[in-house]
JSON list of C-alpha atoms in Angstrom, two decimals:
[
{"chain": "A", "resi": 1, "resn": "UNK", "atom": "CA", "xyz": [0.00, 0.00, 0.00]},
{"chain": "A", "resi": 2, "resn": "UNK", "atom": "CA", "xyz": [1.32, 3.45, -0.81]},
{"chain": "A", "resi": 3, "resn": "UNK", "atom": "CA", "xyz": [2.29, 5.84, 1.98]},
{"chain": "A", "resi": 4, "resn": "UNK", "atom": "CA", "xyz": [-0.44, 8.21, 0.94]},
{"chain": "A", "resi": 5, "resn": "UNK", "atom": "CA", "xyz": [-3.12, 5.51, 1.12]},
{"chain": "A", "resi": 6, "resn": "UNK", "atom": "CA", "xyz": [-1.80, 4.32, 4.51]},
{"chain": "A", "resi": 7, "resn": "UNK", "atom": "CA", "xyz": [-1.90, 7.87, 5.86]},
{"chain": "A", "resi": 8, "resn": "UNK", "atom": "CA", "xyz": [-5.46, 8.34, 4.60]},
{"chain": "A", "resi": 9, "resn": "UNK", "atom": "CA", "xyz": [-6.57, 5.05, 6.18]},
{"chain": "A", "resi": 10, "resn": "UNK", "atom": "CA", "xyz": [-4.95, 5.99, 9.49]},
{"chain": "A", "resi": 11, "resn": "UNK", "atom": "CA", "xyz": [-6.57, 9.42, 9.43]},
{"chain": "A", "resi": 12, "resn": "UNK", "atom": "CA", "xyz": [-9.98, 7.84, 8.79]},
{"chain": "A", "resi": 13, "resn": "UNK", "atom": "CA", "xyz": [-9.59, 5.46, 11.73]},
{"chain": "A", "resi": 14, "resn": "UNK", "atom": "CA", "xyz": [-8.42, 8.21, 14.08]},
{"chain": "A", "resi": 15, "resn": "UNK", "atom": "CA", "xyz": [-11.21, 10.58, 13.12]},
{"chain": "A", "resi": 16, "resn": "UNK", "atom": "CA", "xyz": [-13.79, 7.84, 13.67]},
{"chain": "A", "resi": 17, "resn": "UNK", "atom": "CA", "xyz": [-12.41, 7.09, 17.14]},
{"chain": "A", "resi": 18, "resn": "UNK", "atom": "CA", "xyz": [-11.75, 10.56, 18.47]},
{"chain": "A", "resi": 19, "resn": "UNK", "atom": "CA", "xyz": [-14.94, 12.43, 17.79]},
{"chain": "A", "resi": 20, "resn": "UNK", "atom": "CA", "xyz": [-16.68, 11.86, 21.12]},
{"chain": "A", "resi": 21, "resn": "UNK", "atom": "CA", "xyz": [-20.33, 12.59, 21.64]},
{"chain": "A", "resi": 22, "resn": "UNK", "atom": "CA", "xyz": [-22.06, 14.55, 18.90]},
{"chain": "A", "resi": 23, "resn": "UNK", "atom": "CA", "xyz": [-23.75, 16.53, 21.68]},
{"chain": "A", "resi": 24, "resn": "UNK", "atom": "CA", "xyz": [-20.44, 17.72, 23.12]},
{"chain": "A", "resi": 25, "resn": "UNK", "atom": "CA", "xyz": [-20.32, 21.46, 23.75]},
{"chain": "A", "resi": 26, "resn": "UNK", "atom": "CA", "xyz": [-16.91, 23.09, 24.21]},
{"chain": "A", "resi": 27, "resn": "UNK", "atom": "CA", "xyz": [-16.23, 24.10, 27.83]},
{"chain": "A", "resi": 28, "resn": "UNK", "atom": "CA", "xyz": [-15.72, 27.76, 26.88]},
{"chain": "A", "resi": 29, "resn": "UNK", "atom": "CA", "xyz": [-19.20, 27.84, 25.37]},
{"chain": "A", "resi": 30, "resn": "UNK", "atom": "CA", "xyz": [-20.87, 26.50, 28.52]},
{"chain": "A", "resi": 31, "resn": "UNK", "atom": "CA", "xyz": [-20.65, 29.86, 30.25]},
{"chain": "A", "resi": 32, "resn": "UNK", "atom": "CA", "xyz": [-22.92, 31.53, 27.70]},
{"chain": "A", "resi": 33, "resn": "UNK", "atom": "CA", "xyz": [-26.57, 30.48, 27.61]},
{"chain": "A", "resi": 34, "resn": "UNK", "atom": "CA", "xyz": [-27.05, 32.30, 24.31]},
{"chain": "A", "resi": 35, "resn": "UNK", "atom": "CA", "xyz": [-24.35, 30.22, 22.63]},
{"chain": "A", "resi": 36, "resn": "UNK", "atom": "CA", "xyz": [-25.89, 27.04, 24.02]},
{"chain": "A", "resi": 37, "resn": "UNK", "atom": "CA", "xyz": [-29.31, 28.16, 22.75]},
{"chain": "A", "resi": 38, "resn": "UNK", "atom": "CA", "xyz": [-27.85, 28.96, 19.34]},
{"chain": "A", "resi": 39, "resn": "UNK", "atom": "CA", "xyz": [-25.73, 25.82, 19.04]},
{"chain": "A", "resi": 40, "resn": "UNK", "atom": "CA", "xyz": [-28.33, 23.40, 20.44]},
{"chain": "A", "resi": 41, "resn": "UNK", "atom": "CA", "xyz": [-31.83, 24.69, 19.62]},
{"chain": "A", "resi": 42, "resn": "UNK", "atom": "CA", "xyz": [-33.34, 21.30, 20.49]},
{"chain": "A", "resi": 43, "resn": "UNK", "atom": "CA", "xyz": [-31.99, 21.70, 24.05]},
{"chain": "A", "resi": 44, "resn": "UNK", "atom": "CA", "xyz": [-33.85, 24.97, 24.31]},
{"chain": "A", "resi": 45, "resn": "UNK", "atom": "CA", "xyz": [-37.02, 23.46, 22.86]},
{"chain": "A", "resi": 46, "resn": "UNK", "atom": "CA", "xyz": [-36.84, 20.65, 25.42]},
{"chain": "A", "resi": 47, "resn": "UNK", "atom": "CA", "xyz": [-36.27, 23.02, 28.34]},
{"chain": "A", "resi": 48, "resn": "UNK", "atom": "CA", "xyz": [-38.98, 25.43, 27.23]},
{"chain": "A", "resi": 49, "resn": "UNK", "atom": "CA", "xyz": [-41.41, 22.51, 27.04]},
{"chain": "A", "resi": 50, "resn": "UNK", "atom": "CA", "xyz": [-40.47, 21.52, 30.59]},
{"chain": "A", "resi": 51, "resn": "UNK", "atom": "CA", "xyz": [-40.95, 25.09, 31.80]},
{"chain": "A", "resi": 52, "resn": "UNK", "atom": "CA", "xyz": [-44.47, 25.07, 30.31]},
{"chain": "A", "resi": 53, "resn": "UNK", "atom": "CA", "xyz": [-45.31, 21.59, 31.65]},
{"chain": "A", "resi": 54, "resn": "UNK", "atom": "CA", "xyz": [-43.66, 21.61, 35.09]},
{"chain": "A", "resi": 55, "resn": "UNK", "atom": "CA", "xyz": [-42.95, 25.30, 35.75]},
{"chain": "A", "resi": 56, "resn": "UNK", "atom": "CA", "xyz": [-39.18, 24.88, 36.21]},
{"chain": "A", "resi": 57, "resn": "UNK", "atom": "CA", "xyz": [-37.40, 27.88, 34.67]},
{"chain": "A", "resi": 58, "resn": "UNK", "atom": "CA", "xyz": [-35.08, 27.18, 31.74]},
{"chain": "A", "resi": 59, "resn": "UNK", "atom": "CA", "xyz": [-32.15, 28.80, 33.57]},
{"chain": "A", "resi": 60, "resn": "UNK", "atom": "CA", "xyz": [-32.60, 26.49, 36.57]},
{"chain": "A", "resi": 61, "resn": "UNK", "atom": "CA", "xyz": [-32.66, 23.45, 34.28]},
{"chain": "A", "resi": 62, "resn": "UNK", "atom": "CA", "xyz": [-29.57, 24.67, 32.44]},
{"chain": "A", "resi": 63, "resn": "UNK", "atom": "CA", "xyz": [-27.63, 25.32, 35.65]},
{"chain": "A", "resi": 64, "resn": "UNK", "atom": "CA", "xyz": [-28.53, 21.85, 36.95]},
{"chain": "A", "resi": 65, "resn": "UNK", "atom": "CA", "xyz": [-27.49, 20.13, 33.72]},
{"chain": "A", "resi": 66, "resn": "UNK", "atom": "CA", "xyz": [-24.27, 22.14, 33.64]},
{"chain": "A", "resi": 67, "resn": "UNK", "atom": "CA", "xyz": [-23.40, 21.00, 37.15]},
{"chain": "A", "resi": 68, "resn": "UNK", "atom": "CA", "xyz": [-24.42, 17.40, 36.62]},
{"chain": "A", "resi": 69, "resn": "UNK", "atom": "CA", "xyz": [-23.02, 16.60, 33.17]},
{"chain": "A", "resi": 70, "resn": "UNK", "atom": "CA", "xyz": [-21.70, 19.71, 31.43]},
{"chain": "A", "resi": 71, "resn": "UNK", "atom": "CA", "xyz": [-24.38, 18.98, 28.81]},
{"chain": "A", "resi": 72, "resn": "UNK", "atom": "CA", "xyz": [-22.88, 15.59, 27.92]},
{"chain": "A", "resi": 73, "resn": "UNK", "atom": "CA", "xyz": [-25.58, 13.00, 27.33]},
{"chain": "A", "resi": 74, "resn": "UNK", "atom": "CA", "xyz": [-23.31, 10.04, 28.01]},
{"chain": "A", "resi": 75, "resn": "UNK", "atom": "CA", "xyz": [-21.86, 11.37, 31.28]},
{"chain": "A", "resi": 76, "resn": "UNK", "atom": "CA", "xyz": [-21.18, 8.80, 34.02]},
{"chain": "A", "resi": 77, "resn": "UNK", "atom": "CA", "xyz": [-19.68, 8.95, 37.47]},
{"chain": "A", "resi": 78, "resn": "UNK", "atom": "CA", "xyz": [-15.98, 8.07, 37.75]},
{"chain": "A", "resi": 79, "resn": "UNK", "atom": "CA", "xyz": [-14.82, 4.50, 38.27]},
{"chain": "A", "resi": 80, "resn": "UNK", "atom": "CA", "xyz": [-13.82, 3.28, 41.73]},
{"chain": "A", "resi": 81, "resn": "UNK", "atom": "CA", "xyz": [-10.54, 1.42, 42.08]},
{"chain": "A", "resi": 82, "resn": "UNK", "atom": "CA", "xyz": [-9.28, -1.13, 44.57]},
{"chain": "A", "resi": 83, "resn": "UNK", "atom": "CA", "xyz": [-5.59, -0.81, 45.43]},
{"chain": "A", "resi": 84, "resn": "UNK", "atom": "CA", "xyz": [-5.54, 2.15, 43.09]},
{"chain": "A", "resi": 85, "resn": "UNK", "atom": "CA", "xyz": [-5.55, 0.05, 39.92]},
{"chain": "A", "resi": 86, "resn": "UNK", "atom": "CA", "xyz": [-8.30, -2.59, 39.90]},
{"chain": "A", "resi": 87, "resn": "UNK", "atom": "CA", "xyz": [-11.59, -1.19, 38.53]},
{"chain": "A", "resi": 88, "resn": "UNK", "atom": "CA", "xyz": [-14.46, -1.88, 40.94]},
{"chain": "A", "resi": 89, "resn": "UNK", "atom": "CA", "xyz": [-17.37, -0.27, 39.08]},
{"chain": "A", "resi": 90, "resn": "UNK", "atom": "CA", "xyz": [-18.83, 3.21, 39.02]},
{"chain": "A", "resi": 91, "resn": "UNK", "atom": "CA", "xyz": [-19.29, 5.42, 42.09]},
{"chain": "A", "resi": 92, "resn": "UNK", "atom": "CA", "xyz": [-23.05, 5.34, 41.47]},
{"chain": "A", "resi": 93, "resn": "UNK", "atom": "CA", "xyz": [-25.58, 4.47, 38.78]},
{"chain": "A", "resi": 94, "resn": "UNK", "atom": "CA", "xyz": [-25.96, 8.14, 37.80]},
{"chain": "A", "resi": 95, "resn": "UNK", "atom": "CA", "xyz": [-26.02, 8.56, 34.03]},
{"chain": "A", "resi": 96, "resn": "UNK", "atom": "CA", "xyz": [-26.91, 11.02, 31.30]},
{"chain": "A", "resi": 97, "resn": "UNK", "atom": "CA", "xyz": [-27.59, 14.74, 31.13]},
{"chain": "A", "resi": 98, "resn": "UNK", "atom": "CA", "xyz": [-29.41, 14.80, 34.47]},
{"chain": "A", "resi": 99, "resn": "UNK", "atom": "CA", "xyz": [-27.18, 12.19, 36.19]},
{"chain": "A", "resi": 100, "resn": "UNK", "atom": "CA", "xyz": [-30.32, 10.39, 37.34]},
{"chain": "A", "resi": 101, "resn": "UNK", "atom": "CA", "xyz": [-29.83, 7.28, 39.46]},
{"chain": "A", "resi": 102, "resn": "UNK", "atom": "CA", "xyz": [-31.31, 3.98, 38.29]},
{"chain": "A", "resi": 103, "resn": "UNK", "atom": "CA", "xyz": [-33.97, 3.80, 41.02]},
{"chain": "A", "resi": 104, "resn": "UNK", "atom": "CA", "xyz": [-35.10, 7.41, 40.69]},
{"chain": "A", "resi": 105, "resn": "UNK", "atom": "CA", "xyz": [-35.18, 7.10, 36.90]},
{"chain": "A", "resi": 106, "resn": "UNK", "atom": "CA", "xyz": [-37.34, 3.97, 37.17]},
{"chain": "A", "resi": 107, "resn": "UNK", "atom": "CA", "xyz": [-39.70, 5.82, 39.54]},
{"chain": "A", "resi": 108, "resn": "UNK", "atom": "CA", "xyz": [-39.95, 8.69, 37.05]},
{"chain": "A", "resi": 109, "resn": "UNK", "atom": "CA", "xyz": [-40.76, 6.34, 34.17]},
{"chain": "A", "resi": 110, "resn": "UNK", "atom": "CA", "xyz": [-43.51, 4.60, 36.14]},
{"chain": "A", "resi": 111, "resn": "UNK", "atom": "CA", "xyz": [-45.10, 7.79, 37.52]},
{"chain": "A", "resi": 112, "resn": "UNK", "atom": "CA", "xyz": [-45.06, 9.65, 34.21]},
{"chain": "A", "resi": 113, "resn": "UNK", "atom": "CA", "xyz": [-45.80, 6.71, 31.94]},
{"chain": "A", "resi": 114, "resn": "UNK", "atom": "CA", "xyz": [-42.60, 7.43, 30.00]},
{"chain": "A", "resi": 115, "resn": "UNK", "atom": "CA", "xyz": [-41.53, 3.79, 29.88]},
{"chain": "A", "resi": 116, "resn": "UNK", "atom": "CA", "xyz": [-39.18, 4.30, 26.92]},
{"chain": "A", "resi": 117, "resn": "UNK", "atom": "CA", "xyz": [-37.48, 7.37, 28.34]},
{"chain": "A", "resi": 118, "resn": "UNK", "atom": "CA", "xyz": [-33.69, 7.46, 28.09]},
{"chain": "A", "resi": 119, "resn": "UNK", "atom": "CA", "xyz": [-31.31, 9.37, 30.31]},
{"chain": "A", "resi": 120, "resn": "UNK", "atom": "CA", "xyz": [-29.10, 10.31, 27.35]},
{"chain": "A", "resi": 121, "resn": "UNK", "atom": "CA", "xyz": [-32.02, 11.97, 25.53]},
{"chain": "A", "resi": 122, "resn": "UNK", "atom": "CA", "xyz": [-32.25, 15.70, 26.29]},
{"chain": "A", "resi": 123, "resn": "UNK", "atom": "CA", "xyz": [-36.06, 15.66, 26.02]},
{"chain": "A", "resi": 124, "resn": "UNK", "atom": "CA", "xyz": [-36.38, 12.89, 28.61]},
{"chain": "A", "resi": 125, "resn": "UNK", "atom": "CA", "xyz": [-33.62, 14.24, 30.86]},
{"chain": "A", "resi": 126, "resn": "UNK", "atom": "CA", "xyz": [-35.14, 17.71, 31.08]},
{"chain": "A", "resi": 127, "resn": "UNK", "atom": "CA", "xyz": [-38.59, 16.24, 31.69]},
{"chain": "A", "resi": 128, "resn": "UNK", "atom": "CA", "xyz": [-37.06, 14.20, 34.53]},
{"chain": "A", "resi": 129, "resn": "UNK", "atom": "CA", "xyz": [-35.63, 17.40, 36.05]},
{"chain": "A", "resi": 130, "resn": "UNK", "atom": "CA", "xyz": [-39.04, 19.07, 35.81]},
{"chain": "A", "resi": 131, "resn": "UNK", "atom": "CA", "xyz": [-40.74, 16.07, 37.43]},
{"chain": "A", "resi": 132, "resn": "UNK", "atom": "CA", "xyz": [-38.14, 15.81, 40.20]},
{"chain": "A", "resi": 133, "resn": "UNK", "atom": "CA", "xyz": [-38.14, 19.53, 41.02]},
{"chain": "A", "resi": 134, "resn": "UNK", "atom": "CA", "xyz": [-41.93, 19.54, 41.11]},
{"chain": "A", "resi": 135, "resn": "UNK", "atom": "CA", "xyz": [-41.79, 16.72, 43.68]},
{"chain": "A", "resi": 136, "resn": "UNK", "atom": "CA", "xyz": [-39.18, 18.73, 45.60]},
{"chain": "A", "resi": 137, "resn": "UNK", "atom": "CA", "xyz": [-41.51, 21.70, 45.76]},
{"chain": "A", "resi": 138, "resn": "UNK", "atom": "CA", "xyz": [-44.35, 19.46, 46.95]},
{"chain": "A", "resi": 139, "resn": "UNK", "atom": "CA", "xyz": [-42.32, 17.49, 49.51]},
{"chain": "A", "resi": 140, "resn": "UNK", "atom": "CA", "xyz": [-39.79, 20.05, 50.70]},
{"chain": "A", "resi": 141, "resn": "UNK", "atom": "CA", "xyz": [-41.48, 23.38, 49.98]},
{"chain": "A", "resi": 142, "resn": "UNK", "atom": "CA", "xyz": [-38.64, 24.64, 47.77]},
{"chain": "A", "resi": 143, "resn": "UNK", "atom": "CA", "xyz": [-39.71, 27.03, 45.02]},
{"chain": "A", "resi": 144, "resn": "UNK", "atom": "CA", "xyz": [-38.80, 25.90, 41.51]},
{"chain": "A", "resi": 145, "resn": "UNK", "atom": "CA", "xyz": [-37.01, 29.20, 41.03]},
{"chain": "A", "resi": 146, "resn": "UNK", "atom": "CA", "xyz": [-34.65, 28.51, 43.97]},
{"chain": "A", "resi": 147, "resn": "UNK", "atom": "CA", "xyz": [-31.86, 26.80, 42.04]},
{"chain": "A", "resi": 148, "resn": "UNK", "atom": "CA", "xyz": [-29.50, 26.43, 45.02]},
{"chain": "A", "resi": 149, "resn": "UNK", "atom": "CA", "xyz": [-31.91, 24.60, 47.31]},
{"chain": "A", "resi": 150, "resn": "UNK", "atom": "CA", "xyz": [-33.48, 22.68, 44.45]},
{"chain": "A", "resi": 151, "resn": "UNK", "atom": "CA", "xyz": [-29.97, 21.43, 43.67]},
{"chain": "A", "resi": 152, "resn": "UNK", "atom": "CA", "xyz": [-29.35, 20.44, 47.29]},
{"chain": "A", "resi": 153, "resn": "UNK", "atom": "CA", "xyz": [-32.53, 18.35, 47.25]},
{"chain": "A", "resi": 154, "resn": "UNK", "atom": "CA", "xyz": [-31.60, 16.98, 43.83]},
{"chain": "A", "resi": 155, "resn": "UNK", "atom": "CA", "xyz": [-28.23, 15.85, 45.15]},
{"chain": "A", "resi": 156, "resn": "UNK", "atom": "CA", "xyz": [-29.28, 14.62, 48.60]},
{"chain": "A", "resi": 157, "resn": "UNK", "atom": "CA", "xyz": [-32.73, 13.30, 47.72]},
{"chain": "A", "resi": 158, "resn": "UNK", "atom": "CA", "xyz": [-35.98, 14.51, 49.25]},
{"chain": "A", "resi": 159, "resn": "UNK", "atom": "CA", "xyz": [-35.50, 12.67, 52.54]},
{"chain": "A", "resi": 160, "resn": "UNK", "atom": "CA", "xyz": [-31.83, 13.64, 52.85]},
{"chain": "A", "resi": 161, "resn": "UNK", "atom": "CA", "xyz": [-32.71, 17.28, 52.23]},
{"chain": "A", "resi": 162, "resn": "UNK", "atom": "CA", "xyz": [-35.52, 17.15, 54.82]},
{"chain": "A", "resi": 163, "resn": "UNK", "atom": "CA", "xyz": [-33.02, 15.76, 57.36]},
{"chain": "A", "resi": 164, "resn": "UNK", "atom": "CA", "xyz": [-30.56, 18.54, 56.52]},
{"chain": "A", "resi": 165, "resn": "UNK", "atom": "CA", "xyz": [-27.79, 16.16, 55.47]},
{"chain": "A", "resi": 166, "resn": "UNK", "atom": "CA", "xyz": [-26.36, 18.86, 53.19]},
{"chain": "A", "resi": 167, "resn": "UNK", "atom": "CA", "xyz": [-25.60, 21.10, 56.19]},
{"chain": "A", "resi": 168, "resn": "UNK", "atom": "CA", "xyz": [-22.66, 18.88, 57.11]},
{"chain": "A", "resi": 169, "resn": "UNK", "atom": "CA", "xyz": [-21.20, 19.09, 53.60]},
{"chain": "A", "resi": 170, "resn": "UNK", "atom": "CA", "xyz": [-19.50, 22.45, 53.10]},
{"chain": "A", "resi": 171, "resn": "UNK", "atom": "CA", "xyz": [-18.35, 21.43, 49.61]},
{"chain": "A", "resi": 172, "resn": "UNK", "atom": "CA", "xyz": [-21.93, 20.69, 48.56]},
{"chain": "A", "resi": 173, "resn": "UNK", "atom": "CA", "xyz": [-23.17, 23.99, 49.94]},
{"chain": "A", "resi": 174, "resn": "UNK", "atom": "CA", "xyz": [-20.54, 25.73, 47.77]},
{"chain": "A", "resi": 175, "resn": "UNK", "atom": "CA", "xyz": [-21.59, 23.73, 44.71]},
{"chain": "A", "resi": 176, "resn": "UNK", "atom": "CA", "xyz": [-25.26, 24.57, 45.32]},
{"chain": "A", "resi": 177, "resn": "UNK", "atom": "CA", "xyz": [-24.36, 28.25, 45.61]},
{"chain": "A", "resi": 178, "resn": "UNK", "atom": "CA", "xyz": [-22.51, 27.97, 42.28]},
{"chain": "A", "resi": 179, "resn": "UNK", "atom": "CA", "xyz": [-25.62, 26.39, 40.71]},
{"chain": "A", "resi": 180, "resn": "UNK", "atom": "CA", "xyz": [-27.72, 29.28, 42.00]},
{"chain": "A", "resi": 181, "resn": "UNK", "atom": "CA", "xyz": [-25.25, 31.84, 40.65]},
{"chain": "A", "resi": 182, "resn": "UNK", "atom": "CA", "xyz": [-25.11, 30.07, 37.29]},
{"chain": "A", "resi": 183, "resn": "UNK", "atom": "CA", "xyz": [-28.93, 30.05, 37.07]},
{"chain": "A", "resi": 184, "resn": "UNK", "atom": "CA", "xyz": [-28.96, 33.82, 37.64]},
{"chain": "A", "resi": 185, "resn": "UNK", "atom": "CA", "xyz": [-26.23, 34.28, 35.00]},
{"chain": "A", "resi": 186, "resn": "UNK", "atom": "CA", "xyz": [-28.01, 32.08, 32.46]},
{"chain": "A", "resi": 187, "resn": "UNK", "atom": "CA", "xyz": [-31.33, 33.86, 33.10]},
{"chain": "A", "resi": 188, "resn": "UNK", "atom": "CA", "xyz": [-29.76, 37.28, 32.52]},
{"chain": "A", "resi": 189, "resn": "UNK", "atom": "CA", "xyz": [-28.07, 36.07, 29.34]},
{"chain": "A", "resi": 190, "resn": "UNK", "atom": "CA", "xyz": [-31.26, 34.48, 28.00]},
{"chain": "A", "resi": 191, "resn": "UNK", "atom": "CA", "xyz": [-33.11, 37.77, 28.55]},
{"chain": "A", "resi": 192, "resn": "UNK", "atom": "CA", "xyz": [-30.62, 39.57, 26.31]},
{"chain": "A", "resi": 193, "resn": "UNK", "atom": "CA", "xyz": [-30.55, 37.04, 23.47]},
{"chain": "A", "resi": 194, "resn": "UNK", "atom": "CA", "xyz": [-34.26, 36.22, 23.50]},
{"chain": "A", "resi": 195, "resn": "UNK", "atom": "CA", "xyz": [-33.63, 32.59, 24.45]},
{"chain": "A", "resi": 196, "resn": "UNK", "atom": "CA", "xyz": [-36.76, 32.41, 26.61]}
]
């Protein structure tokens, strides 16, 4: 085989392997809701539908997805290792845009009748967030506009939040504050670019 043909074959193989998820959004773009809205109009359509159905603001959904998966539909928790080298499985069953756990995702599918819902589908993931945050408002009295406390309940679960488990986790309180700040930022940006 000629060198040129070999190089072309190698380039084809490498480009097929290195592309990653087609939904990947560059990190620098994640700080601008208008760019996300422009680059991924179906994301915005999904989140706007959830805002109409469940009443969870688009900016709160966006800030939650940013924190959970950086808008990567195939996001998973890191692997755990024994002795530092032997893979022992994932830290949890969290998967997809919303990083929903297996059990909570199953509960969502049963309660909403969305039996074919997939965690790596932005339409299903945003609907899950709307459903979960609606339950949080009902069970814990947290307004859907309160991104920080909604995130705490999202992370700790409804019972964990009610017990105040987050109060002993300074790192989580900081993360929740960041989610709240990001929701405010995204909301302000979306007002300027007409995203919502």
